[in-house]
CSV table of C-alpha atoms in Angstrom, one decimal:
chain,number,residue,atom,x,y,z
A,46,MET,CA,-30.8,-10.9,-25.6
A,47,SER,CA,-29.4,-11.0,-22.1
A,48,ASP,CA,-28.3,-7.9,-20.2
A,49,VAL,CA,-26.1,-9.9,-17.9
A,50,ILE,CA,-22.4,-9.0,-18.2
A,51,SER,CA,-20.2,-11.8,-17.0
A,52,GLY,CA,-16.7,-13.0,-17.1
A,53,LEU,CA,-13.8,-10.6,-16.9
A,54,GLU,CA,-15.9,-7.6,-18.1
A,55,GLY,CA,-18.4,-8.2,-15.3
A,56,ASP,CA,-15.7,-8.7,-12.8
A,57,LEU,CA,-14.0,-5.5,-13.8
A,58,ARG,CA,-17.3,-3.6,-13.6
A,59,SER,CA,-17.9,-5.1,-10.2
A,60,ASN,CA,-14.6,-3.6,-9.1
A,61,GLY,CA,-15.5,-0.1,-10.3
A,62,ILE,CA,-13.9,-0.2,-13.7
A,63,ASN,CA,-16.1,1.4,-16.3
A,64,VAL,CA,-15.4,-0.9,-19.3
A,65,GLU,CA,-16.1,0.8,-22.6
A,66,ALA,CA,-14.7,-2.1,-24.7
A,67,ILE,CA,-13.0,-5.4,-24.1
A,68,GLU,CA,-11.5,-8.0,-26.4
A,69,ILE,CA,-10.3,-11.3,-25.0
A,70,THR,CA,-8.2,-13.9,-26.8
A,71,ASP,CA,-6.0,-16.7,-25.4
A,72,THR,CA,-2.9,-14.4,-25.6
A,73,LEU,CA,-4.3,-10.9,-25.1
A,74,VAL,CA,-6.9,-8.9,-23.2
A,75,SER,CA,-7.4,-5.5,-24.7
A,76,VAL,CA,-9.5,-3.3,-22.4
A,77,VAL,CA,-10.6,0.3,-22.8
A,78,TYR,CA,-12.1,1.9,-19.7
A,79,LEU,CA,-13.5,5.3,-18.8
A,80,THR,CA,-11.7,6.6,-15.7
A,81,ALA,CA,-13.5,8.0,-12.6
A,82,PHE,CA,-10.5,10.2,-12.1
A,83,PRO,CA,-10.1,12.4,-15.3
A,84,GLY,CA,-7.0,14.3,-14.1
A,85,LYS,CA,-3.7,14.7,-15.8
A,86,SER,CA,-2.4,11.2,-15.2
A,87,VAL,CA,-3.8,7.7,-14.8
A,88,ASN,CA,-5.0,6.9,-11.3
A,89,HIS,CA,-2.8,4.2,-9.8
A,90,GLN,CA,-5.5,2.9,-7.4
A,91,GLU,CA,-7.9,2.4,-10.3
A,92,MET,CA,-5.2,0.5,-12.1
A,93,GLY,CA,-4.7,-1.6,-9.0
A,94,ARG,CA,-8.4,-2.5,-8.9
A,95,ALA,CA,-8.2,-3.6,-12.5
A,96,LEU,CA,-5.1,-5.6,-11.9
A,97,GLN,CA,-6.6,-7.2,-8.8
A,98,THR,CA,-9.6,-8.3,-10.9
A,99,PHE,CA,-7.2,-10.3,-13.2
A,100,ILE,CA,-5.2,-11.7,-10.3
A,101,ASP,CA,-8.5,-12.9,-8.6
A,102,ALA,CA,-9.6,-14.5,-11.9
A,103,ILE,CA,-6.3,-16.4,-12.1
A,104,GLU,CA,-6.5,-17.5,-8.4
A,105,ILE,CA,-10.0,-19.0,-8.9
A,106,ASP,CA,-9.0,-20.6,-12.3
A,107,GLU,CA,-11.4,-18.4,-14.3
A,108,TRP,CA,-8.7,-17.0,-16.5
A,109,ASP,CA,-5.2,-18.1,-17.7
A,110,PRO,CA,-2.7,-15.3,-17.6
A,111,ALA,CA,-2.3,-13.4,-20.9
A,112,ARG,CA,-0.9,-10.0,-21.8
A,113,VAL,CA,-3.3,-7.2,-20.8
A,114,GLU,CA,-3.3,-3.9,-22.6
A,115,ALA,CA,-5.4,-1.1,-21.2
A,116,THR,CA,-6.4,2.3,-22.6
A,117,VAL,CA,-7.7,4.8,-20.1
A,118,LEU,CA,-10.1,7.4,-21.3
A,119,ARG,CA,-11.1,10.7,-19.7
A,120,HIS,CA,-14.1,10.8,-22.1
A,121,ALA,CA,-15.0,9.3,-25.4
A,122,ASP,CA,-12.1,10.6,-27.6
A,123,ASP,CA,-9.6,11.7,-24.9
A,124,VAL,CA,-7.0,9.1,-24.0
A,125,GLN,CA,-5.6,9.7,-20.5
A,126,GLY,CA,-2.9,7.0,-20.8
A,127,THR,CA,-2.2,3.4,-21.6
A,128,TRP,CA,-0.5,0.6,-19.6
A,129,TYR,CA,0.1,-3.1,-20.0
A,130,VAL,CA,1.0,-6.2,-18.1
A,131,ASN,CA,2.9,-9.1,-19.6
A,132,ALA,CA,1.5,-12.6,-18.9
A,133,GLU,CA,4.9,-13.6,-17.4
A,134,TRP,CA,4.5,-10.9,-14.7
A,135,PHE,CA,1.2,-12.5,-13.6
A,136,ASN,CA,2.9,-15.9,-13.5
A,137,GLN,CA,5.9,-14.5,-11.5
A,138,TYR,CA,3.6,-12.9,-9.0
A,139,GLN,CA,1.4,-16.0,-8.6
A,140,ASN,CA,4.5,-18.2,-8.1
A,141,TYR,CA,5.9,-15.8,-5.5
A,142,ASN,CA,8.9,-14.9,-7.7
A,143,ILE,CA,8.1,-11.2,-7.4
A,144,ASP,CA,6.1,-9.5,-4.7
A,145,GLY,CA,3.2,-7.0,-5.0
A,146,THR,CA,5.5,-4.0,-5.0
A,147,GLU,CA,7.7,-5.4,-7.8
A,148,PHE,CA,4.7,-6.4,-9.8
A,149,SER,CA,3.2,-2.9,-9.4
A,150,THR,CA,6.5,-1.3,-10.4
A,151,CYS,CA,6.6,-3.4,-13.6
A,152,VAL,CA,3.1,-2.2,-14.5
A,153,ILE,CA,3.7,1.5,-13.5
A,154,ASN,CA,6.8,1.5,-15.7
A,155,THR,CA,4.6,0.8,-18.7
A,156,LEU,CA,2.5,3.9,-18.3
A,157,ASP,CA,2.5,6.0,-21.4
A,158,ALA,CA,2.6,9.4,-19.7
A,159,THR,CA,4.4,12.7,-20.3
A,160,GLU,CA,5.9,12.7,-16.8
A,161,PRO,CA,7.4,9.8,-14.9
A,162,GLU,CA,5.1,8.4,-12.2
A,163,PRO,CA,6.4,7.3,-8.8
A,164,ALA,CA,6.3,3.6,-8.0
A,165,VAL,CA,3.4,2.7,-5.7
A,166,ASP,CA,2.0,-0.6,-4.6
A,167,LEU,CA,-1.1,-0.9,-6.8
A,168,LEU,CA,-2.3,-3.9,-4.8
A,169,ALA,CA,-2.4,-2.0,-1.6
A,170,SER,CA,-5.6,-0.7,-0.2
A,171,ASP,CA,-6.9,2.7,-1.2
A,172,ASP,CA,-5.9,4.0,2.3
A,173,SER,CA,-2.1,3.6,1.6
A,174,GLN,CA,-1.3,6.0,-1.2
A,175,THR,CA,2.4,6.4,-0.2
A,176,THR,CA,5.2,6.1,-2.6
A,177,THR,CA,7.4,3.0,-2.3
A,178,ASP,CA,11.1,3.2,-3.0
A,179,THR,CA,12.6,0.0,-4.2
A,180,PRO,CA,16.2,-0.7,-3.1
A,181,ALA,CA,18.8,-0.3,-5.8
A,182,LYS,CA,20.2,-3.6,-7.0
A,183,SER,CA,23.9,-4.3,-6.8
A,184,ASN,CA,25.9,-5.0,-10.0
A,185,ASP,CA,25.8,-8.7,-9.2
A,186,GLU,CA,22.0,-8.7,-9.1
A,187,GLU,CA,21.6,-6.7,-12.3
A,188,SER,CA,23.7,-9.2,-14.2
A,189,LYS,CA,21.3,-12.0,-13.4
């Protein structure tokens, strides 16, 4: 039996994501990971590292976009939160239909948390932990 971990699991682990379980199908990736930041809420930079792993895999044709569902654990039976990404958001980002901030905001808005989280650019480096305000859309833009 080989001890080599490859594919998405290996890539996630290489990016500092402590994968506890992963299931990959053509339409869904379900990942459970143990956070390195067991505070009250899910760490956005850690989410960003996970997301960047999937984006990198798409860019080098190692993975076709699918829905990603993540469960974040503080420890074995203590769920810190959950989040997801729709396959379409990956496609929109790859095709430059949305930028990194819009992509990040979509994902942040899926966080299952007791308090609302501020929108941050998950794809930004760890040095920039500032909140990003997105401009309000006009009524014309909202109706599109």
